[in-house]
Short mmCIF file of C-alpha atoms in Angstrom, two decimals:
data_model
loop_
_atom_site.label_atom_id
_atom_site.label_comp_id
_atom_site.label_asym_id
_atom_site.label_seq_id
_atom_site.Cartn_x
_atom_site.Cartn_y
_atom_site.Cartn_z
CA ASP A 2 0.13 -9.03 12.79
CA ALA A 3 3.04 -6.81 13.68
CA LYS A 4 1.79 -3.24 13.94
CA THR A 5 3.74 -0.10 13.31
CA THR A 6 3.67 3.24 15.08
CA GLN A 7 4.73 6.45 13.37
CA PRO A 8 4.46 10.13 14.29
CA THR A 9 1.48 11.78 12.65
CA SER A 10 3.48 14.59 11.10
CA MET A 11 6.99 15.97 10.71
CA ASP A 12 8.59 19.03 9.17
CA CYS A 13 11.96 19.31 7.48
CA ALA A 14 13.88 22.13 5.87
CA GLU A 15 14.75 21.78 2.21
CA GLY A 16 18.25 20.41 1.72
CA ARG A 17 18.39 18.91 5.19
CA ALA A 18 18.15 15.22 6.05
CA ALA A 19 14.70 13.96 6.95
CA ASN A 20 14.70 11.19 9.56
CA LEU A 21 11.39 9.36 9.84
CA PRO A 22 11.05 6.94 12.77
CA CYS A 23 8.92 3.82 13.01
CA ASN A 24 8.27 1.46 15.90
CA HIS A 25 7.43 -2.18 15.21
CA SER A 26 8.06 -3.78 18.59
CA THR A 27 6.05 -6.96 17.84
CA ILE A 28 7.80 -7.77 14.59
CA SER A 29 8.58 -11.43 13.95
CA GLY A 30 11.87 -12.82 12.76
CA ASN A 31 10.75 -13.38 9.18
CA GLU A 32 8.88 -10.10 8.71
CA TYR A 33 10.37 -7.44 6.48
CA VAL A 34 10.08 -3.70 7.04
CA TYR A 35 8.95 -1.70 4.01
CA TRP A 36 8.68 2.02 3.41
CA TYR A 37 6.33 3.60 0.87
CA ARG A 38 5.25 7.15 0.28
CA GLN A 39 2.08 8.60 -1.15
CA ILE A 40 1.71 11.97 -2.76
CA HIS A 41 -1.83 13.28 -2.46
CA SER A 42 -4.41 11.27 -4.43
CA GLN A 43 -1.82 9.09 -6.15
CA GLY A 44 -0.88 5.44 -5.70
CA PRO A 45 1.83 4.77 -3.10
CA GLN A 46 5.42 4.55 -4.32
CA TYR A 47 7.92 2.01 -3.04
CA ILE A 48 11.01 3.45 -1.36
CA ILE A 49 13.01 0.72 0.31
CA HIS A 50 12.78 -2.43 2.42
CA GLY A 51 14.94 -4.51 4.75
CA LEU A 52 15.03 -7.45 7.11
CA LYS A 53 17.97 -7.04 9.48
CA ASN A 54 20.71 -5.07 7.81
CA ASN A 55 20.74 -1.40 6.98
CA GLU A 56 19.87 -0.70 3.37
CA THR A 57 20.56 2.15 0.97
CA ASN A 58 19.33 2.94 -2.51
CA GLU A 59 19.11 5.99 -4.73
CA MET A 60 16.10 7.32 -2.82
CA ALA A 61 16.84 6.72 0.84
CA SER A 62 18.56 4.78 3.60
CA LEU A 63 16.90 2.41 6.03
CA ILE A 64 18.37 1.93 9.48
CA ILE A 65 17.00 -1.03 11.47
CA THR A 66 17.91 -1.41 15.13
CA GLU A 67 19.69 -4.55 16.23
CA ASP A 68 16.60 -5.84 18.08
CA ARG A 69 14.50 -4.97 14.98
CA LYS A 70 11.90 -3.22 17.11
CA SER A 71 12.29 0.08 15.32
CA SER A 72 13.65 1.59 12.14
CA THR A 73 14.39 4.99 10.63
CA LEU A 74 14.00 6.10 7.04
CA ILE A 75 16.51 8.73 6.05
CA LEU A 76 16.09 11.06 3.10
CA PRO A 77 19.58 12.56 2.96
CA HIS A 78 18.77 15.83 1.18
CA ALA A 79 15.06 16.50 1.29
CA THR A 80 13.44 18.47 -1.53
CA LEU A 81 9.99 20.03 -1.83
CA ARG A 82 8.94 17.05 -3.96
CA ASP A 83 9.55 14.77 -0.98
CA THR A 84 6.49 16.22 0.73
CA ALA A 85 4.20 13.21 1.10
CA VAL A 86 2.74 10.69 3.54
CA TYR A 87 5.34 8.07 4.43
CA TYR A 88 4.21 4.61 5.43
CA CYS A 89 6.23 2.15 7.45
CA ILE A 90 4.87 -1.35 6.83
CA VAL A 91 5.61 -4.81 8.05
CA ARG A 92 5.18 -7.64 5.59
CA VAL A 93 3.08 -10.34 7.18
CA VAL A 94 3.66 -13.88 5.99
CA GLU A 95 0.74 -16.28 6.44
CA THR A 96 -0.05 -19.76 5.23
CA SER A 97 -2.23 -18.22 2.51
CA GLY A 98 0.53 -15.93 1.34
CA SER A 99 1.96 -12.59 2.30
CA ARG A 100 0.42 -9.16 2.52
CA LEU A 101 1.39 -5.65 3.44
CA THR A 102 -0.59 -3.98 6.20
CA PHE A 103 -0.45 -0.18 6.07
CA GLY A 104 -0.78 2.10 9.10
CA GLU A 105 -1.63 5.79 9.24
CA GLY A 106 1.75 7.01 8.08
CA THR A 107 3.69 10.23 8.72
CA GLN A 108 2.89 13.41 6.81
CA LEU A 109 6.29 14.86 5.95
CA THR A 110 6.29 18.50 4.93
CA VAL A 111 9.48 19.86 3.42
CA ASN A 112 9.67 23.63 3.83
CA PRO A 113 11.63 26.04 1.61
CA ASP B 9 5.16 0.28 -20.80
CA GLY B 10 4.59 -2.18 -17.97
CA GLY B 11 2.33 -1.21 -15.16
CA ILE B 12 -1.04 -1.39 -13.45
CA THR B 13 -4.10 0.20 -14.96
CA GLN B 14 -7.18 0.98 -12.94
CA SER B 15 -10.45 2.12 -14.41
CA PRO B 16 -12.49 4.16 -14.15
CA LYS B 17 -10.56 6.90 -12.41
CA TYR B 18 -13.76 8.48 -11.10
CA LEU B 19 -17.09 6.74 -10.61
CA PHE B 20 -20.42 7.83 -9.26
CA ARG B 21 -23.04 5.39 -8.12
CA LYS B 22 -26.49 5.52 -6.62
CA GLU B 23 -27.16 3.81 -3.35
CA GLY B 24 -28.15 0.17 -3.75
CA GLN B 25 -26.21 -0.36 -6.97
CA ASN B 26 -23.30 -2.71 -7.42
CA VAL B 27 -20.23 -1.36 -9.19
CA THR B 28 -17.13 -3.11 -10.52
CA LEU B 29 -13.68 -1.53 -10.53
CA SER B 30 -11.19 -2.81 -13.06
CA CYS B 31 -7.53 -3.60 -12.38
CA GLU B 32 -5.22 -4.90 -15.10
CA GLN B 33 -1.46 -5.49 -14.92
CA ASN B 34 1.05 -6.44 -17.62
CA LEU B 35 3.95 -7.03 -15.25
CA ASN B 36 3.45 -10.81 -15.21
CA HIS B 37 2.94 -10.62 -11.45
CA ASP B 38 1.35 -13.52 -9.60
CA ALA B 39 -0.06 -11.57 -6.66
CA MET B 40 -2.63 -8.79 -6.76
CA TYR B 41 -4.23 -6.71 -3.99
CA TRP B 42 -7.10 -4.30 -3.40
CA TYR B 43 -6.87 -1.55 -0.79
CA ARG B 44 -9.34 1.07 0.34
CA GLN B 45 -8.34 4.54 1.52
CA ASP B 46 -10.60 7.03 3.28
CA PRO B 47 -9.75 10.75 3.51
CA GLY B 48 -6.80 11.36 5.82
CA GLN B 49 -6.44 7.65 6.55
CA GLY B 50 -4.01 4.90 5.66
CA LEU B 51 -4.68 2.00 3.31
CA ARG B 52 -6.77 -0.96 4.42
CA LEU B 53 -6.58 -4.33 2.69
CA ILE B 54 -9.84 -5.59 1.16
CA TYR B 55 -8.84 -8.74 -0.75
CA TYR B 56 -5.70 -10.27 -2.15
CA SER B 57 -4.84 -13.04 -4.56
CA GLN B 58 -1.56 -14.90 -4.73
CA ILE B 59 -2.42 -16.97 -7.78
CA VAL B 60 -5.05 -17.35 -10.47
CA ASN B 61 -8.39 -18.76 -9.29
CA ASP B 62 -7.53 -18.17 -5.64
CA PHE B 63 -8.01 -15.19 -3.32
CA GLN B 64 -8.20 -14.38 0.39
CA LYS B 65 -10.10 -11.86 2.46
CA GLY B 66 -8.18 -8.97 3.86
CA ASP B 67 -9.11 -6.86 6.87
CA ILE B 68 -12.30 -5.26 5.48
CA ALA B 69 -13.76 -7.73 2.96
CA GLU B 70 -17.41 -7.37 3.97
CA GLY B 71 -19.52 -5.88 1.17
CA TYR B 72 -16.91 -6.58 -1.49
CA SER B 73 -16.25 -9.42 -3.91
CA VAL B 74 -13.41 -10.26 -6.30
CA SER B 75 -12.48 -12.75 -8.97
CA ARG B 76 -9.15 -13.86 -10.40
CA GLU B 77 -9.90 -15.72 -13.61
CA LYS B 78 -6.84 -14.39 -15.40
CA LYS B 79 -3.36 -13.62 -14.11
CA GLU B 80 -3.45 -10.07 -15.38
CA SER B 81 -6.89 -9.11 -14.08
CA PHE B 82 -8.31 -8.70 -10.57
CA PRO B 83 -11.67 -6.84 -10.65
CA LEU B 84 -13.31 -5.63 -7.45
CA THR B 85 -17.08 -5.43 -7.08
CA VAL B 86 -18.47 -3.06 -4.48
CA THR B 87 -21.85 -4.48 -3.60
CA SER B 88 -24.90 -2.81 -2.16
CA ALA B 89 -24.05 -4.55 1.12
CA GLN B 90 -21.07 -2.24 1.61
CA LYS B 91 -22.46 0.34 4.02
CA ASN B 92 -20.04 3.16 3.30
CA PRO B 93 -18.54 2.61 -0.15
CA THR B 94 -17.40 6.15 -0.91
CA ALA B 95 -13.60 5.94 -0.90
CA PHE B 96 -10.40 5.85 -2.92
CA TYR B 97 -9.63 2.32 -4.13
CA LEU B 98 -6.10 1.20 -4.95
CA CYS B 99 -5.01 -1.94 -6.75
CA ALA B 100 -1.49 -3.33 -6.43
CA SER B 101 0.58 -6.28 -7.56
CA ASN B 102 3.88 -8.00 -6.90
CA LYS B 103 5.68 -11.12 -7.94
CA GLY B 104 4.06 -13.30 -5.31
CA ALA B 105 4.13 -14.74 -1.85
CA SER B 106 7.75 -15.74 -1.88
CA ASN B 107 8.92 -12.44 -3.26
CA THR B 108 10.07 -9.80 -0.84
CA GLY B 109 10.26 -6.99 -3.33
CA GLU B 110 8.33 -3.98 -4.36
CA LEU B 111 4.55 -3.67 -4.43
CA PHE B 112 3.43 -1.78 -7.52
CA PHE B 113 0.31 0.39 -7.30
CA GLY B 114 -2.15 1.71 -9.82
CA GLU B 115 -3.30 5.32 -9.79
CA GLY B 116 -6.53 4.52 -8.02
CA SER B 117 -10.29 4.73 -8.58
CA ARG B 118 -12.35 7.25 -6.65
CA LEU B 119 -15.87 6.01 -5.98
CA THR B 120 -18.61 8.36 -4.81
CA VAL B 121 -22.02 7.09 -3.78
CA LEU B 122 -24.74 9.65 -4.23
#
């Protein structure tokens, strides 16, 4: 399985961009990178995913390096409600199907 | 509204008792998943099912059992063989193995063993 490495915690000022890094140096060619976030004691919420190209949606942007060994989630204008644990996940495809393996995540704290 | 419903939200159990957590989805999703989360930790995969009447062990399946008799239901039984069952349990679903889209989560069930 491709594993991901994220910083344990990060801080960001409200209104500023939050840039959350993720290393996935053992990722395979057919494995997607997903980002989810989890507000305390709730179910995780999907943010964005990508394979090779950079992606953008209404929540965030995902920048994947050309060698696909790392990626960055960008929240362009962080708000207090963006305070959460952010998980970078690689989708593993096996003969029995696919699954998402979560790591420890990054605790993002947005400060006023 | 479409979504995933987990019940109960909170559950207390005595040591040595089995307990079953319910997970129901009305999203017409083929694949369903069970994760466990301990305080301050990430999610760990217990079991997953890509289709009715079929399921696979995840990373921490010991002490747990599942069934997938209906597409919309994927109950998880925490057996007495699970040595440390107190945790937050999350159920999820998506369209299936070939789908690369979003994984939808329920709100979780918090199990406490007394």
